[in-house]
Amino acid sequence: MLFAFLLPIRAQIAANSAANLFLRVRQVSNNTINHYQSYLSSILAWGVEQDFLARHPWPYRKLKVVRPVMRAQFRDLMQVFPELPGWLQWAVKTAFFLALRPGQVELFGLRWDAFDFRRRQVVITQGKSGKPKTVIIRNDSYLREAALRCAYDQRRGIMLVCHYDNGRPVRSYRRAWETACKRAGISMRFYDVRHIAATIMLGEGADLAAVAAQLGHQSVATTGAIYAHVTPTGQAHAAELMPSLGEVIDVSPIKK
């Protein structure tokens, strides 16, 4: 009787461990694992509500999320950039100016029909939420290069924005990226390109809500929590914007 009671619990622990191991092998963060577990738990809860399941079979526990310290800076990126192959240099430019995540959905799944060159903007499907975000482009050199590449790719029947030189989809960038970083003597992730872009925008005085929109964050609080510590001059700049309230008043005792 006791064994029969414990068996489902042991199965739950084994399933949870197997799922976490599978995601860990794919180098997925704890935060992403928590998202996947939450989605699966919601599906199972719906099954209970619809009487497909007698009870919720998977009481998962959230994994601890520790946000990585972002040490990579723009000068580091500029040292890595010349060491990259041409196809990856263009991918880095696109990730930087559009503040994209370097994955198969956002960066390497981006198509030319998402670009509106007249309005100077791009509508992108986000990798985490699947929701669209509109990114505004104001860098003229990137926009000109994008227009030239778009025309050339469309003549060849290529719809992906970022691809190998032969036009095939990018399946993996890790080896090329790591080789370039090793040659440059720099340790940074491709994902840091997005963080560097956000840091520069905030450091130059861009509004937090505007940066959140470029990044595709659903909440301004998310942007503030991630990037507030990398803009140490932001608070001082905010204080400097305060106007004066009249002349200086000397309140020291008047000597007679």
Short mmCIF file of C-alpha atoms in Angstrom, two decimals:
data_model
loop_
_atom_site.label_atom_id
_atom_site.label_comp_id
_atom_site.label_asym_id
_atom_site.label_seq_id
_atom_site.Cartn_x
_atom_site.Cartn_y
_atom_site.Cartn_z
CA MET A 1 0.00 0.00 0.00
CA LEU A 2 2.73 2.44 0.98
CA PHE A 3 4.76 1.56 -2.14
CA ALA A 4 1.71 2.19 -4.33
CA PHE A 5 1.32 5.61 -2.72
CA LEU A 6 4.98 6.54 -3.15
CA LEU A 7 5.26 5.34 -6.76
CA PRO A 8 3.53 8.37 -8.33
CA ILE A 9 5.70 10.69 -6.24
CA ARG A 10 8.87 8.90 -7.35
CA ALA A 11 7.66 9.07 -10.95
CA GLN A 12 7.07 12.81 -10.56
CA ILE A 13 10.58 13.37 -9.20
CA ALA A 14 12.09 11.28 -12.00
CA ALA A 15 10.09 13.12 -14.69
CA ASN A 16 11.04 16.49 -13.25
CA SER A 17 14.72 15.54 -13.10
CA ALA A 18 14.64 14.16 -16.66
CA ALA A 19 13.02 17.34 -18.00
CA ASN A 20 15.55 19.55 -16.23
CA LEU A 21 18.44 17.39 -17.50
CA PHE A 22 17.14 17.60 -21.08
CA LEU A 23 16.93 21.40 -20.92
CA ARG A 24 20.28 21.65 -19.15
CA VAL A 25 21.97 19.74 -21.97
CA ARG A 26 20.54 22.35 -24.35
CA GLN A 27 22.21 25.06 -22.21
CA VAL A 28 18.87 26.53 -21.16
CA SER A 29 18.81 28.87 -18.17
CA ASN A 30 16.88 28.22 -14.95
CA ASN A 31 14.57 31.09 -15.85
CA THR A 32 13.65 29.45 -19.17
CA ILE A 33 13.21 26.06 -17.47
CA ASN A 34 10.82 27.69 -14.99
CA HIS A 35 8.83 29.13 -17.90
CA TYR A 36 8.56 25.70 -19.58
CA GLN A 37 7.54 24.07 -16.30
CA SER A 38 4.93 26.75 -15.75
CA TYR A 39 3.45 26.19 -19.22
CA LEU A 40 3.28 22.42 -18.68
CA SER A 41 1.77 22.87 -15.21
CA SER A 42 -0.91 25.17 -16.66
CA ILE A 43 -1.82 22.55 -19.27
CA LEU A 44 -2.13 19.87 -16.59
CA ALA A 45 -4.22 22.18 -14.40
CA TRP A 46 -6.55 22.76 -17.34
CA GLY A 47 -6.81 18.98 -17.72
CA VAL A 48 -7.93 18.73 -14.09
CA GLU A 49 -10.54 21.49 -14.61
CA GLN A 50 -11.92 19.65 -17.65
CA ASP A 51 -12.03 16.34 -15.73
CA PHE A 52 -9.45 14.74 -18.03
CA LEU A 53 -7.26 14.16 -14.96
CA ALA A 54 -8.28 13.21 -11.43
CA ARG A 55 -5.61 15.44 -9.90
CA HIS A 56 -2.64 17.53 -10.87
CA PRO A 57 0.19 15.01 -11.32
CA TRP A 58 3.20 17.36 -11.32
CA PRO A 59 3.74 19.77 -8.41
CA TYR A 60 7.00 21.19 -9.77
CA ARG A 61 9.36 23.45 -7.85
CA LYS A 62 10.81 26.60 -9.35
CA LEU A 63 14.54 26.64 -9.83
CA LYS A 64 16.59 29.46 -8.36
CA VAL A 65 17.24 32.23 -10.89
CA VAL A 66 20.50 34.13 -10.63
CA ARG A 67 20.87 36.87 -13.20
CA PRO A 68 24.34 36.81 -14.77
CA VAL A 69 26.58 39.80 -14.16
CA MET A 70 26.95 41.57 -17.49
CA ARG A 71 30.60 42.55 -17.82
CA ALA A 72 30.86 42.66 -21.62
CA GLN A 73 31.08 46.16 -23.05
CA PHE A 74 30.91 47.76 -26.47
CA ARG A 75 34.70 47.86 -26.78
CA ASP A 76 34.78 44.09 -26.22
CA LEU A 77 32.28 43.61 -29.04
CA MET A 78 34.41 45.79 -31.33
CA GLN A 79 37.41 43.55 -30.67
CA VAL A 80 35.45 40.38 -31.47
CA PHE A 81 33.67 41.80 -34.53
CA PRO A 82 36.64 41.79 -37.00
CA GLU A 83 37.35 38.14 -36.16
CA LEU A 84 33.87 37.00 -37.19
CA PRO A 85 33.03 35.56 -40.64
CA GLY A 86 31.01 37.89 -42.86
CA TRP A 87 27.68 36.14 -42.38
CA LEU A 88 28.03 36.37 -38.59
CA GLN A 89 29.13 40.01 -38.71
CA TRP A 90 25.83 40.84 -40.40
CA ALA A 91 23.96 38.78 -37.81
CA VAL A 92 25.70 40.72 -35.02
CA LYS A 93 24.76 44.04 -36.63
CA THR A 94 21.14 42.92 -36.88
CA ALA A 95 21.07 41.67 -33.28
CA PHE A 96 22.64 44.94 -32.11
CA PHE A 97 20.47 47.47 -33.97
CA LEU A 98 17.24 45.51 -33.50
CA ALA A 99 18.03 44.36 -29.92
CA LEU A 100 17.34 40.72 -30.78
CA ARG A 101 17.90 37.45 -28.96
CA PRO A 102 20.30 35.22 -30.92
CA GLY A 103 18.04 32.25 -31.51
CA GLN A 104 16.22 30.43 -34.30
CA VAL A 105 13.03 32.44 -33.71
CA GLU A 106 14.14 36.05 -33.39
CA LEU A 107 17.48 36.55 -35.12
CA PHE A 108 17.93 33.58 -37.41
CA GLY A 109 14.20 33.25 -38.13
CA LEU A 110 13.78 36.92 -39.10
CA ARG A 111 12.50 37.38 -42.66
CA TRP A 112 12.81 40.30 -45.03
CA ASP A 113 9.03 40.72 -45.23
CA ALA A 114 9.16 41.86 -41.58
CA PHE A 115 11.02 45.03 -42.67
CA ASP A 116 9.13 48.22 -43.49
CA PHE A 117 11.85 50.37 -45.06
CA ARG A 118 9.53 53.32 -45.65
CA ARG A 119 8.55 53.54 -41.99
CA ARG A 120 12.03 52.45 -40.88
CA GLN A 121 10.78 49.71 -38.59
CA VAL A 122 10.67 45.93 -38.22
CA VAL A 123 7.94 43.73 -36.73
CA ILE A 124 9.56 40.77 -34.97
CA THR A 125 8.14 37.63 -33.38
CA GLN A 126 9.79 37.24 -29.99
CA GLY A 127 11.45 33.99 -29.04
CA LYS A 128 10.28 33.86 -25.41
CA SER A 129 6.67 35.01 -25.58
CA GLY A 130 5.86 34.47 -29.26
CA LYS A 131 4.35 37.96 -29.26
CA PRO A 132 5.25 40.56 -31.90
CA LYS A 133 7.32 43.62 -31.13
CA THR A 134 7.94 46.64 -33.33
CA VAL A 135 11.51 47.90 -33.44
CA ILE A 136 12.30 51.33 -34.85
CA ILE A 137 15.50 51.73 -36.89
CA ARG A 138 17.27 55.09 -36.89
CA ASN A 139 20.80 54.05 -37.84
CA ASP A 140 21.15 55.09 -41.49
CA SER A 141 24.16 52.89 -42.29
CA TYR A 142 22.42 49.75 -41.02
CA LEU A 143 19.23 50.64 -42.88
CA ARG A 144 21.11 51.19 -46.16
CA GLU A 145 22.99 47.90 -45.83
CA ALA A 146 19.74 46.09 -44.97
CA ALA A 147 18.04 47.50 -48.07
CA LEU A 148 20.94 46.40 -50.30
CA ARG A 149 21.03 42.93 -48.77
CA CYS A 150 17.26 42.61 -49.03
CA ALA A 151 17.29 43.40 -52.76
CA TYR A 152 20.18 41.00 -53.39
CA ASP A 153 18.63 38.17 -51.34
CA GLN A 154 15.24 38.54 -52.97
CA ARG A 155 16.82 38.25 -56.42
CA ARG A 156 18.25 34.92 -55.23
CA GLY A 157 14.96 33.83 -53.67
CA ILE A 158 16.28 34.08 -50.10
CA MET A 159 13.81 35.38 -47.51
CA LEU A 160 15.87 34.99 -44.31
CA VAL A 161 17.68 38.13 -43.18
CA CYS A 162 20.60 36.29 -41.57
CA HIS A 163 21.97 33.19 -43.28
CA TYR A 164 25.19 31.51 -44.36
CA ASP A 165 27.02 32.94 -47.37
CA ASN A 166 25.50 30.21 -49.55
CA GLY A 167 21.99 31.31 -48.53
CA ARG A 168 21.25 28.35 -46.28
CA PRO A 169 19.66 28.87 -42.83
CA VAL A 170 22.00 29.21 -39.87
CA ARG A 171 21.71 26.12 -37.68
CA SER A 172 24.52 26.92 -35.26
CA TYR A 173 26.70 29.96 -34.68
CA ARG A 174 28.45 28.82 -31.51
CA ARG A 175 31.68 27.48 -33.02
CA ALA A 176 32.21 30.55 -35.21
CA TRP A 177 31.41 32.86 -32.29
CA GLU A 178 33.64 31.08 -29.79
CA THR A 179 36.52 30.95 -32.29
CA ALA A 180 36.28 34.71 -32.86
CA CYS A 181 36.16 35.41 -29.12
CA LYS A 182 39.22 33.21 -28.58
CA ARG A 183 41.16 35.01 -31.31
CA ALA A 184 40.22 38.39 -29.85
CA GLY A 185 41.04 37.30 -26.30
CA ILE A 186 37.54 38.26 -25.15
CA SER A 187 35.09 36.20 -23.11
CA MET A 188 31.48 37.11 -23.95
CA ARG A 189 28.26 35.52 -25.15
CA PHE A 190 26.42 36.34 -28.34
CA TYR A 191 23.45 37.19 -26.10
CA ASP A 192 25.56 40.01 -24.65
CA VAL A 193 25.13 41.91 -27.93
CA ARG A 194 21.50 42.56 -26.96
CA HIS A 195 22.54 43.60 -23.46
CA ILE A 196 25.18 45.97 -24.83
CA ALA A 197 22.60 47.58 -27.11
CA ALA A 198 20.23 48.16 -24.19
CA THR A 199 23.03 49.51 -22.00
CA ILE A 200 24.09 52.01 -24.66
CA MET A 201 20.52 53.24 -25.17
CA LEU A 202 20.01 53.76 -21.44
CA GLY A 203 23.47 55.24 -20.96
CA GLU A 204 22.78 57.82 -23.67
CA GLY A 205 19.66 58.95 -21.81
CA ALA A 206 16.93 57.02 -23.65
CA ASP A 207 13.62 56.74 -21.81
CA LEU A 208 13.26 53.45 -19.91
CA ALA A 209 9.86 52.77 -21.48
CA ALA A 210 11.26 53.34 -24.97
CA VAL A 211 14.14 50.92 -24.34
CA ALA A 212 11.66 48.37 -22.96
CA ALA A 213 9.68 48.68 -26.20
CA GLN A 214 12.79 48.14 -28.34
CA LEU A 215 13.69 45.08 -26.29
CA GLY A 216 10.14 43.76 -26.33
CA HIS A 217 9.78 43.61 -22.54
CA GLN A 218 6.16 43.42 -21.43
CA SER A 219 6.95 45.42 -18.30
CA VAL A 220 9.16 48.46 -17.81
CA ALA A 221 9.97 46.99 -14.39
CA THR A 222 11.73 44.09 -16.11
CA THR A 223 13.98 46.47 -18.04
CA GLY A 224 14.72 48.50 -14.93
CA ALA A 225 15.53 45.43 -12.84
CA ILE A 226 17.97 44.08 -15.43
CA TYR A 227 19.73 47.25 -16.54
CA ALA A 228 19.49 49.82 -13.73
CA HIS A 229 22.85 48.76 -12.28
CA VAL A 230 24.71 49.21 -15.57
CA THR A 231 23.77 52.89 -15.89
CA PRO A 232 25.42 54.46 -12.82
CA THR A 233 25.11 57.99 -14.24
CA GLY A 234 21.38 57.66 -14.80
CA GLN A 235 20.37 58.71 -11.29
CA ALA A 236 22.79 61.65 -11.31
CA HIS A 237 21.44 62.75 -14.70
CA ALA A 238 17.88 62.55 -13.36
CA ALA A 239 18.85 64.74 -10.39
CA GLU A 240 20.46 67.31 -12.70
CA LEU A 241 17.17 67.76 -14.56
CA MET A 242 15.43 69.21 -11.50
CA PRO A 243 14.74 72.97 -11.85
CA SER A 244 15.52 75.57 -9.19
CA LEU A 245 12.80 76.91 -6.89
CA GLY A 246 13.81 80.53 -6.55
CA GLU A 247 16.93 82.24 -5.27
CA VAL A 248 19.28 80.93 -2.60
CA ILE A 249 18.11 82.03 0.85
CA ASP A 250 20.71 82.59 3.54
CA VAL A 251 19.21 81.37 6.81
CA SER A 252 22.29 81.95 8.95
CA PRO A 253 21.88 84.40 11.87
CA ILE A 254 22.42 88.03 10.87
CA LYS A 255 25.18 89.64 12.89
CA LYS A 256 24.33 93.08 14.21
#
